[in-house]
């Protein structure tokens, strides 16, 4: 099995022999973190105050990390310019993201040209996992402006002479399918929900892509296992997952040929898994919240940024033979789960694994409402043909833990149009209308 190309790349970047000794890699990360802390205290108005009582030299081992403060989306929403460690004239790109954090204000993430070059370098090496110079890659991501994810990905692919075409997010499956065929595409990079809709459109009609595609990379949103399995079934091509967000510099980690966990961008980012309630580190193998610190970014470095995403570090060796750490499949945002009767919770990612596995379901949306004193889960299904609502309800019953048979929850499944278009900056979630309905009813 092909070794992840990130291993020799990270060794070179860290200045250590390949394969990288884990202890030496951790020491490189600690050294880079101390340098970043010094930069923050000297240049950043926000971190100068936040790190007032912190000495960078006191961070000697990984056990010292919990003494450092977290950074939240709310912090960035309040004072984004105060994070800068360079003059505004040195910023090459600003990305504005909506947030549901404590302030409700959009986050603005700043990058210098050198910061973006680090991402191009990651894309260059990461994409050699699934593509080579003989491939033609279609990028179903935003790419019309310089510094956008599509633009950076195209620049990374060009570094190993891999041809690529930026299409942009998919709004019309018929047109996207036509473009794939006309451009003789062999590899696709896309948003999961849009690629599932395209694959199911192809499966119902021309069946034009089976045997044409060599690989698919899903990114910019959570990657349901059901989606990956369905794409592989329809097209017969391996599906890889990528984890990252704008705050990580777009690139964070990518699966290797084993497709069992994300190998991380450890030359540029230091990842932790913490208890989402206490903030304390959890042992490897246990689930918690993903937290990261930037190690090489200079425009807007981030310290212990709380992503709100749920995952864990895998403890078993990777089948590809790499010694690098791996992050398990990201199972959604911790805060996006909605409450159900009896203290249970439900998330969009749990619904994804059941509903998107069904061939009849192209896309769906979900919301919680209150009706006649009972909670109701309303699901709208978009389908290319007929779907069986009763069958879907039966599939969901084990997930809902007997709440339906006990009459403590009502389930409604109907047909309708679903807007699955997203650039990935706003994650899909179950819309909870219950509090709004209660407030409206009390007026």
PDB file of C-alpha atoms in Angstrom, residues 251-430:
ATOM      1  CA  UNK A 251      -5.750  22.409   4.648  1.00  0.00           C
ATOM      2  CA  UNK A 252      -5.733  20.289   7.795  1.00  0.00           C
ATOM      3  CA  UNK A 253      -5.404  16.581   7.098  1.00  0.00           C
ATOM      4  CA  UNK A 254      -6.068  14.081   4.341  1.00  0.00           C
ATOM      5  CA  UNK A 255      -6.636  10.355   4.106  1.00  0.00           C
ATOM      6  CA  UNK A 256      -3.991   8.068   2.615  1.00  0.00           C
ATOM      7  CA  UNK A 257      -4.564   5.056   0.387  1.00  0.00           C
ATOM      8  CA  UNK A 258      -5.853   3.103   3.414  1.00  0.00           C
ATOM      9  CA  UNK A 259      -8.654   5.694   3.816  1.00  0.00           C
ATOM     10  CA  UNK A 260      -8.808   5.137   7.540  1.00  0.00           C
ATOM     11  CA  UNK A 261      -8.204   8.470   9.231  1.00  0.00           C
ATOM     12  CA  UNK A 262      -6.670  11.803   8.307  1.00  0.00           C
ATOM     13  CA  UNK A 263      -2.896  12.188   8.338  1.00  0.00           C
ATOM     14  CA  UNK A 264      -2.366  15.679   9.725  1.00  0.00           C
ATOM     15  CA  UNK A 265      -0.477  18.715   8.501  1.00  0.00           C
ATOM     16  CA  UNK A 266       1.831  18.506  11.494  1.00  0.00           C
ATOM     17  CA  UNK A 267       4.605  20.750  10.188  1.00  0.00           C
ATOM     18  CA  UNK A 268       2.182  23.693  10.267  1.00  0.00           C
ATOM     19  CA  UNK A 269      -0.453  22.720  12.841  1.00  0.00           C
ATOM     20  CA  UNK A 270      -0.445  21.213  16.334  1.00  0.00           C
ATOM     21  CA  UNK A 271      -3.659  19.300  17.068  1.00  0.00           C
ATOM     22  CA  UNK A 272      -5.168  18.328  20.414  1.00  0.00           C
ATOM     23  CA  UNK A 273      -8.346  16.538  21.505  1.00  0.00           C
ATOM     24  CA  UNK A 274      -9.944  17.974  24.646  1.00  0.00           C
ATOM     25  CA  UNK A 275     -13.027  17.346  26.733  1.00  0.00           C
ATOM     26  CA  UNK A 276     -15.576  19.842  25.352  1.00  0.00           C
ATOM     27  CA  UNK A 277     -16.889  20.599  28.871  1.00  0.00           C
ATOM     28  CA  UNK A 278     -13.754  20.772  31.011  1.00  0.00           C
ATOM     29  CA  UNK A 279     -11.246  21.695  28.298  1.00  0.00           C
ATOM     30  CA  UNK A 280      -8.823  19.098  29.623  1.00  0.00           C
ATOM     31  CA  UNK A 281      -6.942  16.793  27.212  1.00  0.00           C
ATOM     32  CA  UNK A 282      -8.434  13.327  26.743  1.00  0.00           C
ATOM     33  CA  UNK A 283      -6.367  10.157  26.263  1.00  0.00           C
ATOM     34  CA  UNK A 284      -5.624   9.085  22.697  1.00  0.00           C
ATOM     35  CA  UNK A 285      -8.475   6.958  21.412  1.00  0.00           C
ATOM     36  CA  UNK A 286     -11.161   8.880  23.299  1.00  0.00           C
ATOM     37  CA  UNK A 287     -13.546  11.280  21.571  1.00  0.00           C
ATOM     38  CA  UNK A 288     -13.534  14.983  22.268  1.00  0.00           C
ATOM     39  CA  UNK A 289     -13.271  18.396  20.636  1.00  0.00           C
ATOM     40  CA  UNK A 290     -10.603  19.139  18.030  1.00  0.00           C
ATOM     41  CA  UNK A 291      -8.315  22.005  19.032  1.00  0.00           C
ATOM     42  CA  UNK A 292      -5.360  23.285  17.008  1.00  0.00           C
ATOM     43  CA  UNK A 293      -2.558  25.835  17.161  1.00  0.00           C
ATOM     44  CA  UNK A 294      -0.810  27.274  14.117  1.00  0.00           C
ATOM     45  CA  UNK A 295       2.969  26.803  14.068  1.00  0.00           C
ATOM     46  CA  UNK A 296       4.153  28.607  10.950  1.00  0.00           C
ATOM     47  CA  UNK A 297       1.494  31.208  10.165  1.00  0.00           C
ATOM     48  CA  UNK A 298       2.605  34.816  10.534  1.00  0.00           C
ATOM     49  CA  UNK A 299      -0.339  36.997   9.445  1.00  0.00           C
ATOM     50  CA  UNK A 300      -2.954  35.780  11.931  1.00  0.00           C
ATOM     51  CA  UNK A 301      -1.610  32.944  14.106  1.00  0.00           C
ATOM     52  CA  UNK A 302      -4.099  31.138  16.334  1.00  0.00           C
ATOM     53  CA  UNK A 303      -3.467  29.516  19.715  1.00  0.00           C
ATOM     54  CA  UNK A 304      -5.495  26.481  20.844  1.00  0.00           C
ATOM     55  CA  UNK A 305      -8.426  27.328  18.595  1.00  0.00           C
ATOM     56  CA  UNK A 306     -11.584  25.434  19.554  1.00  0.00           C
ATOM     57  CA  UNK A 307     -13.118  24.073  16.359  1.00  0.00           C
ATOM     58  CA  UNK A 308     -16.277  22.634  17.902  1.00  0.00           C
ATOM     59  CA  UNK A 309     -15.723  19.482  15.817  1.00  0.00           C
ATOM     60  CA  UNK A 310     -15.833  16.011  17.361  1.00  0.00           C
ATOM     61  CA  UNK A 311     -13.221  13.338  16.709  1.00  0.00           C
ATOM     62  CA  UNK A 312     -10.371  11.394  18.322  1.00  0.00           C
ATOM     63  CA  UNK A 313      -6.793  10.345  17.666  1.00  0.00           C
ATOM     64  CA  UNK A 314      -6.541   6.797  16.338  1.00  0.00           C
ATOM     65  CA  UNK A 315      -4.202   4.574  18.306  1.00  0.00           C
ATOM     66  CA  UNK A 316      -3.599   1.624  15.985  1.00  0.00           C
ATOM     67  CA  UNK A 317      -0.866   1.827  13.300  1.00  0.00           C
ATOM     68  CA  UNK A 318      -1.971   3.000   9.878  1.00  0.00           C
ATOM     69  CA  UNK A 319      -2.128   0.249   7.225  1.00  0.00           C
ATOM     70  CA  UNK A 320      -0.056   2.483   4.911  1.00  0.00           C
ATOM     71  CA  UNK A 321       2.893   2.094   7.322  1.00  0.00           C
ATOM     72  CA  UNK A 322       3.202   5.743   8.343  1.00  0.00           C
ATOM     73  CA  UNK A 323       4.250   6.735  11.856  1.00  0.00           C
ATOM     74  CA  UNK A 324       2.276   9.981  11.656  1.00  0.00           C
ATOM     75  CA  UNK A 325      -0.711  10.507  13.921  1.00  0.00           C
ATOM     76  CA  UNK A 326      -4.187  10.190  12.443  1.00  0.00           C
ATOM     77  CA  UNK A 327      -7.427  11.923  13.234  1.00  0.00           C
ATOM     78  CA  UNK A 328     -10.511   9.725  13.072  1.00  0.00           C
ATOM     79  CA  UNK A 329     -13.523  10.486  10.898  1.00  0.00           C
ATOM     80  CA  UNK A 330     -14.978  13.816  12.060  1.00  0.00           C
ATOM     81  CA  UNK A 331     -18.513  13.142  13.246  1.00  0.00           C
ATOM     82  CA  UNK A 332     -19.875  16.692  13.189  1.00  0.00           C
ATOM     83  CA  UNK A 333     -20.051  19.685  15.471  1.00  0.00           C
ATOM     84  CA  UNK A 334     -20.535  19.039  19.157  1.00  0.00           C
ATOM     85  CA  UNK A 335     -22.959  21.943  19.599  1.00  0.00           C
ATOM     86  CA  UNK A 336     -25.197  21.176  16.621  1.00  0.00           C
ATOM     87  CA  UNK A 337     -26.987  18.204  18.162  1.00  0.00           C
ATOM     88  CA  UNK A 338     -30.601  18.934  19.129  1.00  0.00           C
ATOM     89  CA  UNK A 339     -32.270  17.614  22.268  1.00  0.00           C
ATOM     90  CA  UNK A 340     -34.887  14.889  22.175  1.00  0.00           C
ATOM     91  CA  UNK A 341     -37.252  13.722  24.919  1.00  0.00           C
ATOM     92  CA  UNK A 342     -35.660  11.605  27.619  1.00  0.00           C
ATOM     93  CA  UNK A 343     -32.317  13.398  27.468  1.00  0.00           C
ATOM     94  CA  UNK A 344     -31.333  11.967  24.080  1.00  0.00           C
ATOM     95  CA  UNK A 345     -29.745  14.048  21.309  1.00  0.00           C
ATOM     96  CA  UNK A 346     -29.797  13.899  17.512  1.00  0.00           C
ATOM     97  CA  UNK A 347     -27.434  15.389  14.936  1.00  0.00           C
ATOM     98  CA  UNK A 348     -27.551  15.872  11.186  1.00  0.00           C
ATOM     99  CA  UNK A 349     -24.576  13.531  10.813  1.00  0.00           C
ATOM    100  CA  UNK A 350     -26.547  10.672  12.410  1.00  0.00           C
ATOM    101  CA  UNK A 351     -29.385  11.262   9.951  1.00  0.00           C
ATOM    102  CA  UNK A 352     -26.878  11.443   7.088  1.00  0.00           C
ATOM    103  CA  UNK A 353     -25.591   7.928   7.678  1.00  0.00           C
ATOM    104  CA  UNK A 354     -29.097   6.480   7.398  1.00  0.00           C
ATOM    105  CA  UNK A 355     -30.894   8.659   4.860  1.00  0.00           C
ATOM    106  CA  UNK A 356     -28.081   9.343   2.404  1.00  0.00           C
ATOM    107  CA  UNK A 357     -27.369   5.612   2.177  1.00  0.00           C
ATOM    108  CA  UNK A 358     -30.754   5.175   0.484  1.00  0.00           C
ATOM    109  CA  UNK A 359     -30.569   5.260  -3.347  1.00  0.00           C
ATOM    110  CA  UNK A 360     -33.895   7.117  -3.519  1.00  0.00           C
ATOM    111  CA  UNK A 361     -32.670  10.068  -1.412  1.00  0.00           C
ATOM    112  CA  UNK A 362     -30.779  12.776  -3.285  1.00  0.00           C
ATOM    113  CA  UNK A 363     -30.761  15.272  -0.409  1.00  0.00           C
ATOM    114  CA  UNK A 364     -32.736  16.072   2.718  1.00  0.00           C
ATOM    115  CA  UNK A 365     -33.274  18.750   5.332  1.00  0.00           C
ATOM    116  CA  UNK A 366     -34.488  18.356   8.904  1.00  0.00           C
ATOM    117  CA  UNK A 367     -36.058  20.551  11.547  1.00  0.00           C
ATOM    118  CA  UNK A 368     -37.480  20.148  15.039  1.00  0.00           C
ATOM    119  CA  UNK A 369     -40.828  21.739  15.864  1.00  0.00           C
ATOM    120  CA  UNK A 370     -43.333  21.547  18.730  1.00  0.00           C
ATOM    121  CA  UNK A 371     -46.867  20.443  17.901  1.00  0.00           C
ATOM    122  CA  UNK A 372     -49.732  19.750  20.330  1.00  0.00           C
ATOM    123  CA  UNK A 373     -47.322  19.592  23.216  1.00  0.00           C
ATOM    124  CA  UNK A 374     -45.018  17.062  21.547  1.00  0.00           C
ATOM    125  CA  UNK A 375     -41.729  17.429  19.734  1.00  0.00           C
ATOM    126  CA  UNK A 376     -41.808  16.673  16.023  1.00  0.00           C
ATOM    127  CA  UNK A 377     -38.935  15.805  13.709  1.00  0.00           C
ATOM    128  CA  UNK A 378     -39.792  17.002  10.200  1.00  0.00           C
ATOM    129  CA  UNK A 379     -37.714  15.676   7.314  1.00  0.00           C
ATOM    130  CA  UNK A 380     -37.985  16.941   3.756  1.00  0.00           C
ATOM    131  CA  UNK A 381     -36.601  14.571   1.139  1.00  0.00           C
ATOM    132  CA  UNK A 382     -35.556  15.476  -2.376  1.00  0.00           C
ATOM    133  CA  UNK A 383     -35.600  12.466  -4.676  1.00  0.00           C
ATOM    134  CA  UNK A 384     -34.979  11.855  -8.360  1.00  0.00           C
ATOM    135  CA  UNK A 385     -37.960   9.497  -8.381  1.00  0.00           C
ATOM    136  CA  UNK A 386     -40.235   7.832  -5.841  1.00  0.00           C
ATOM    137  CA  UNK A 387     -39.204   7.262  -2.251  1.00  0.00           C
ATOM    138  CA  UNK A 388     -40.924   5.221   0.430  1.00  0.00           C
ATOM    139  CA  UNK A 389     -41.551   7.426   3.494  1.00  0.00           C
ATOM    140  CA  UNK A 390     -42.684   4.466   5.631  1.00  0.00           C
ATOM    141  CA  UNK A 391     -39.514   2.565   4.833  1.00  0.00           C
ATOM    142  CA  UNK A 392     -37.367   5.583   5.765  1.00  0.00           C
ATOM    143  CA  UNK A 393     -39.280   5.918   9.034  1.00  0.00           C
ATOM    144  CA  UNK A 394     -38.525   2.281   9.836  1.00  0.00           C
ATOM    145  CA  UNK A 395     -34.840   2.864   9.121  1.00  0.00           C
ATOM    146  CA  UNK A 396     -34.834   5.819  11.533  1.00  0.00           C
ATOM    147  CA  UNK A 397     -36.713   4.089  14.354  1.00  0.00           C
ATOM    148  CA  UNK A 398     -33.652   2.406  15.971  1.00  0.00           C
ATOM    149  CA  UNK A 399     -31.851   5.755  15.992  1.00  0.00           C
ATOM    150  CA  UNK A 400     -34.724   7.450  17.792  1.00  0.00           C
ATOM    151  CA  UNK A 401     -34.608   4.981  20.659  1.00  0.00           C
ATOM    152  CA  UNK A 402     -38.250   4.007  20.983  1.00  0.00           C
ATOM    153  CA  UNK A 403     -39.441   7.613  21.197  1.00  0.00           C
ATOM    154  CA  UNK A 404     -41.778   7.085  18.254  1.00  0.00           C
ATOM    155  CA  UNK A 405     -43.469   3.952  19.585  1.00  0.00           C
ATOM    156  CA  UNK A 406     -43.807   5.580  23.004  1.00  0.00           C
ATOM    157  CA  UNK A 407     -45.520   8.594  21.470  1.00  0.00           C
ATOM    158  CA  UNK A 408     -42.931  11.003  22.862  1.00  0.00           C
ATOM    159  CA  UNK A 409     -41.807  12.128  19.415  1.00  0.00           C
ATOM    160  CA  UNK A 410     -43.609  12.590  16.102  1.00  0.00           C
ATOM    161  CA  UNK A 411     -41.840  11.935  12.807  1.00  0.00           C
ATOM    162  CA  UNK A 412     -42.979  13.542   9.564  1.00  0.00           C
ATOM    163  CA  UNK A 413     -41.303  12.692   6.231  1.00  0.00           C
ATOM    164  CA  UNK A 414     -42.382  14.455   3.062  1.00  0.00           C
ATOM    165  CA  UNK A 415     -41.173  15.263  -0.423  1.00  0.00           C
ATOM    166  CA  UNK A 416     -39.882  18.676  -1.403  1.00  0.00           C
ATOM    167  CA  UNK A 417     -37.050  20.691  -2.864  1.00  0.00           C
ATOM    168  CA  UNK A 418     -33.926  20.873  -0.698  1.00  0.00           C
ATOM    169  CA  UNK A 419     -31.255  23.523  -1.084  1.00  0.00           C
ATOM    170  CA  UNK A 420     -28.089  21.490  -0.688  1.00  0.00           C
ATOM    171  CA  UNK A 421     -25.923  24.183  -2.260  1.00  0.00           C
ATOM    172  CA  UNK A 422     -23.169  25.215   0.121  1.00  0.00           C
ATOM    173  CA  UNK A 423     -19.610  26.397  -0.095  1.00  0.00           C
ATOM    174  CA  UNK A 424     -18.917  24.562   3.137  1.00  0.00           C
ATOM    175  CA  UNK A 425     -18.561  27.680   5.301  1.00  0.00           C
ATOM    176  CA  UNK A 426     -22.015  27.026   6.777  1.00  0.00           C
ATOM    177  CA  UNK A 427     -22.401  23.437   7.912  1.00  0.00           C
ATOM    178  CA  UNK A 428     -25.658  21.540   7.479  1.00  0.00           C
ATOM    179  CA  UNK A 429     -27.612  21.096  10.703  1.00  0.00           C
ATOM    180  CA  UNK A 430     -31.047  20.285  12.105  1.00  0.00           C
TER     181      UNK A 430
END
